[in-house]
Short mmCIF file of N, CA and C in Angstrom, two decimals:
data_model
loop_
_atom_site.label_atom_id
_atom_site.label_comp_id
_atom_site.label_asym_id
_atom_site.label_seq_id
_atom_site.Cartn_x
_atom_site.Cartn_y
_atom_site.Cartn_z
N MET K 642 -1.18 -2.63 -0.48
CA MET K 642 -0.59 -3.35 0.64
C MET K 642 0.05 -4.61 0.10
N THR K 643 1.28 -4.82 0.45
CA THR K 643 1.95 -6.04 0.09
C THR K 643 1.64 -7.06 1.17
N GLY K 644 1.27 -8.22 0.75
CA GLY K 644 0.95 -9.28 1.70
C GLY K 644 0.29 -10.41 1.00
N ARG K 645 -0.08 -11.39 1.78
CA ARG K 645 -0.73 -12.56 1.23
C ARG K 645 -2.17 -12.61 1.69
N ALA K 646 -3.01 -13.01 0.78
CA ALA K 646 -4.42 -13.17 1.10
C ALA K 646 -4.60 -14.42 1.94
N ASN K 647 -5.54 -14.35 2.86
CA ASN K 647 -5.88 -15.49 3.70
C ASN K 647 -7.22 -16.04 3.20
N PRO K 648 -7.19 -17.15 2.45
CA PRO K 648 -8.44 -17.67 1.90
C PRO K 648 -9.43 -18.12 2.97
N HIS K 649 -8.96 -18.39 4.17
CA HIS K 649 -9.85 -18.78 5.26
C HIS K 649 -10.70 -17.60 5.75
N ARG K 650 -10.27 -16.39 5.42
CA ARG K 650 -11.04 -15.18 5.75
C ARG K 650 -11.82 -14.67 4.55
N GLY K 651 -11.78 -15.40 3.45
CA GLY K 651 -12.46 -14.97 2.24
C GLY K 651 -11.67 -13.96 1.44
N GLU K 652 -10.39 -13.82 1.75
CA GLU K 652 -9.55 -12.84 1.06
C GLU K 652 -9.06 -13.39 -0.28
N ALA K 653 -8.74 -12.47 -1.16
CA ALA K 653 -8.12 -12.77 -2.44
C ALA K 653 -7.07 -11.69 -2.68
N SER K 654 -6.28 -11.85 -3.70
CA SER K 654 -5.30 -10.81 -4.01
C SER K 654 -5.23 -10.62 -5.51
N LEU K 655 -4.77 -9.43 -5.89
CA LEU K 655 -4.51 -9.13 -7.28
C LEU K 655 -3.31 -8.21 -7.34
N THR K 656 -2.71 -8.13 -8.51
CA THR K 656 -1.53 -7.30 -8.69
C THR K 656 -1.93 -6.03 -9.42
N VAL K 657 -1.59 -4.88 -8.82
CA VAL K 657 -1.87 -3.57 -9.40
C VAL K 657 -0.56 -2.82 -9.47
N ALA K 658 -0.14 -2.47 -10.67
CA ALA K 658 1.11 -1.74 -10.89
C ALA K 658 2.29 -2.42 -10.18
N GLY K 659 2.33 -3.75 -10.27
CA GLY K 659 3.44 -4.50 -9.70
C GLY K 659 3.35 -4.74 -8.21
N GLU K 660 2.29 -4.28 -7.56
CA GLU K 660 2.14 -4.46 -6.12
C GLU K 660 0.94 -5.35 -5.84
N THR K 661 1.10 -6.26 -4.89
CA THR K 661 0.00 -7.14 -4.50
C THR K 661 -0.97 -6.39 -3.61
N VAL K 662 -2.24 -6.43 -3.99
CA VAL K 662 -3.30 -5.79 -3.22
C VAL K 662 -4.19 -6.90 -2.66
N VAL K 663 -4.38 -6.90 -1.36
CA VAL K 663 -5.23 -7.89 -0.71
C VAL K 663 -6.65 -7.35 -0.68
N LEU K 664 -7.59 -8.19 -1.06
CA LEU K 664 -9.00 -7.85 -1.04
C LEU K 664 -9.64 -8.59 0.13
N ARG K 665 -10.22 -7.82 1.05
CA ARG K 665 -10.83 -8.38 2.25
C ARG K 665 -12.30 -7.95 2.30
N PRO K 666 -13.21 -8.86 1.98
CA PRO K 666 -14.63 -8.51 1.98
C PRO K 666 -15.23 -8.48 3.38
N SER K 667 -14.77 -7.56 4.18
CA SER K 667 -15.28 -7.43 5.55
C SER K 667 -16.70 -6.88 5.52
N PHE K 668 -17.41 -7.08 6.60
CA PHE K 668 -18.78 -6.56 6.70
C PHE K 668 -18.77 -5.04 6.50
N GLU K 669 -17.85 -4.37 7.15
CA GLU K 669 -17.76 -2.91 7.04
C GLU K 669 -17.52 -2.47 5.59
N ALA K 670 -16.63 -3.17 4.89
CA ALA K 670 -16.34 -2.82 3.50
C ALA K 670 -17.55 -3.06 2.60
N LEU K 671 -18.26 -4.15 2.85
CA LEU K 671 -19.42 -4.46 2.02
C LEU K 671 -20.58 -3.51 2.29
N VAL K 672 -20.73 -3.07 3.53
CA VAL K 672 -21.75 -2.07 3.85
C VAL K 672 -21.43 -0.76 3.12
N ALA K 673 -20.17 -0.36 3.11
CA ALA K 673 -19.77 0.87 2.42
C ALA K 673 -20.01 0.74 0.91
N ALA K 674 -19.71 -0.42 0.36
CA ALA K 674 -19.95 -0.65 -1.07
C ALA K 674 -21.43 -0.58 -1.38
N GLU K 675 -22.24 -1.17 -0.51
CA GLU K 675 -23.68 -1.16 -0.71
C GLU K 675 -24.25 0.26 -0.64
N GLU K 676 -23.69 1.08 0.24
CA GLU K 676 -24.13 2.48 0.33
C GLU K 676 -23.90 3.21 -0.98
N GLU K 677 -22.81 2.89 -1.64
CA GLU K 677 -22.48 3.57 -2.90
C GLU K 677 -23.17 2.94 -4.11
N LEU K 678 -23.22 1.61 -4.14
CA LEU K 678 -23.65 0.90 -5.34
C LEU K 678 -25.07 0.36 -5.30
N GLY K 679 -25.70 0.45 -4.15
CA GLY K 679 -27.03 -0.13 -4.00
C GLY K 679 -26.91 -1.56 -3.47
N PRO K 680 -28.04 -2.23 -3.33
CA PRO K 680 -28.03 -3.58 -2.75
C PRO K 680 -27.08 -4.53 -3.49
N LEU K 681 -26.28 -5.24 -2.73
CA LEU K 681 -25.28 -6.12 -3.34
C LEU K 681 -25.93 -7.30 -4.05
N PHE K 682 -27.07 -7.78 -3.56
CA PHE K 682 -27.75 -8.87 -4.26
C PHE K 682 -28.21 -8.43 -5.64
N ALA K 683 -28.66 -7.19 -5.77
CA ALA K 683 -29.03 -6.64 -7.08
C ALA K 683 -27.80 -6.51 -7.96
N LEU K 684 -26.67 -6.15 -7.37
CA LEU K 684 -25.42 -6.06 -8.11
C LEU K 684 -25.03 -7.42 -8.67
N VAL K 685 -25.17 -8.45 -7.84
CA VAL K 685 -24.86 -9.82 -8.27
C VAL K 685 -25.81 -10.24 -9.40
N ASP K 686 -27.09 -9.90 -9.27
CA ASP K 686 -28.05 -10.23 -10.33
C ASP K 686 -27.67 -9.55 -11.64
N ARG K 687 -27.29 -8.27 -11.56
CA ARG K 687 -26.87 -7.56 -12.78
C ARG K 687 -25.64 -8.20 -13.39
N ALA K 688 -24.71 -8.62 -12.53
CA ALA K 688 -23.49 -9.28 -13.02
C ALA K 688 -23.84 -10.59 -13.73
N ALA K 689 -24.75 -11.35 -13.14
CA ALA K 689 -25.16 -12.62 -13.74
C ALA K 689 -25.84 -12.42 -15.08
N ASP K 690 -26.54 -11.30 -15.23
CA ASP K 690 -27.23 -10.98 -16.47
C ASP K 690 -26.34 -10.26 -17.48
N GLY K 691 -25.08 -10.03 -17.12
CA GLY K 691 -24.16 -9.33 -18.02
C GLY K 691 -24.33 -7.82 -18.00
N GLY K 692 -25.00 -7.29 -16.97
CA GLY K 692 -25.27 -5.86 -16.91
C GLY K 692 -24.43 -5.09 -15.92
N LEU K 693 -23.37 -5.70 -15.39
CA LEU K 693 -22.52 -5.01 -14.42
C LEU K 693 -21.56 -4.09 -15.17
N LYS K 694 -21.53 -2.83 -14.77
CA LYS K 694 -20.64 -1.86 -15.40
C LYS K 694 -19.23 -2.02 -14.84
N LEU K 695 -18.23 -1.71 -15.65
CA LEU K 695 -16.84 -1.79 -15.19
C LEU K 695 -16.60 -0.85 -14.02
N ALA K 696 -17.21 0.32 -14.06
CA ALA K 696 -17.04 1.29 -12.96
C ALA K 696 -17.57 0.71 -11.65
N GLU K 697 -18.65 -0.07 -11.72
CA GLU K 697 -19.18 -0.71 -10.52
C GLU K 697 -18.21 -1.77 -9.99
N SER K 698 -17.60 -2.51 -10.90
CA SER K 698 -16.61 -3.51 -10.49
C SER K 698 -15.43 -2.85 -9.79
N VAL K 699 -14.94 -1.77 -10.37
CA VAL K 699 -13.80 -1.06 -9.77
C VAL K 699 -14.19 -0.50 -8.41
N ALA K 700 -15.39 0.05 -8.27
CA ALA K 700 -15.83 0.60 -6.99
C ALA K 700 -15.91 -0.50 -5.93
N LEU K 701 -16.46 -1.65 -6.29
CA LEU K 701 -16.56 -2.75 -5.33
C LEU K 701 -15.18 -3.23 -4.91
N ILE K 702 -14.29 -3.40 -5.87
CA ILE K 702 -12.93 -3.84 -5.55
C ILE K 702 -12.24 -2.80 -4.66
N HIS K 703 -12.45 -1.52 -4.96
CA HIS K 703 -11.83 -0.46 -4.16
C HIS K 703 -12.29 -0.52 -2.71
N HIS K 704 -13.56 -0.81 -2.50
CA HIS K 704 -14.08 -0.87 -1.13
C HIS K 704 -13.48 -2.01 -0.33
N VAL K 705 -13.19 -3.12 -0.98
CA VAL K 705 -12.67 -4.28 -0.23
C VAL K 705 -11.14 -4.36 -0.24
N ALA K 706 -10.48 -3.46 -0.97
CA ALA K 706 -9.02 -3.45 -1.02
C ALA K 706 -8.44 -2.92 0.28
N ILE K 707 -7.40 -3.58 0.74
CA ILE K 707 -6.70 -3.17 1.95
C ILE K 707 -5.50 -2.32 1.52
N GLY K 708 -5.33 -1.18 2.12
CA GLY K 708 -4.21 -0.32 1.79
C GLY K 708 -4.65 0.94 1.09
N ASN K 709 -3.72 1.56 0.40
CA ASN K 709 -3.97 2.88 -0.19
C ASN K 709 -4.06 2.85 -1.71
N VAL K 710 -4.50 1.75 -2.29
CA VAL K 710 -4.63 1.71 -3.74
C VAL K 710 -5.79 2.62 -4.15
N THR K 711 -5.60 3.37 -5.21
CA THR K 711 -6.63 4.30 -5.68
C THR K 711 -7.53 3.64 -6.70
N ARG K 712 -8.69 4.21 -6.88
CA ARG K 712 -9.59 3.71 -7.93
C ARG K 712 -8.96 3.88 -9.30
N GLU K 713 -8.23 4.96 -9.47
CA GLU K 713 -7.58 5.19 -10.75
C GLU K 713 -6.58 4.09 -11.05
N ALA K 714 -5.82 3.67 -10.06
CA ALA K 714 -4.85 2.58 -10.25
C ALA K 714 -5.56 1.27 -10.55
N LEU K 715 -6.67 1.03 -9.86
CA LEU K 715 -7.45 -0.19 -10.11
C LEU K 715 -8.02 -0.17 -11.53
N GLY K 716 -8.51 0.98 -11.94
CA GLY K 716 -9.11 1.09 -13.26
C GLY K 716 -8.11 0.97 -14.39
N ALA K 717 -6.87 1.35 -14.11
CA ALA K 717 -5.83 1.27 -15.14
C ALA K 717 -5.42 -0.16 -15.36
#
């Protein structure tokens, strides 16, 4: 999705294959991420300890991305 992130909503953006992708950590998106990855607080603890896998990072970003960006595009 091309657009601008709204920092007042906790949004951020990144560029994937030349297109801006807005990341929106909505409650619904975080619940879906937690269903796949396990408790998010444990994920944060693993990240702080240097134990977060790249695949987990891509999965989390994919869940909060707005639009039709694929995990493969995010991973590339």
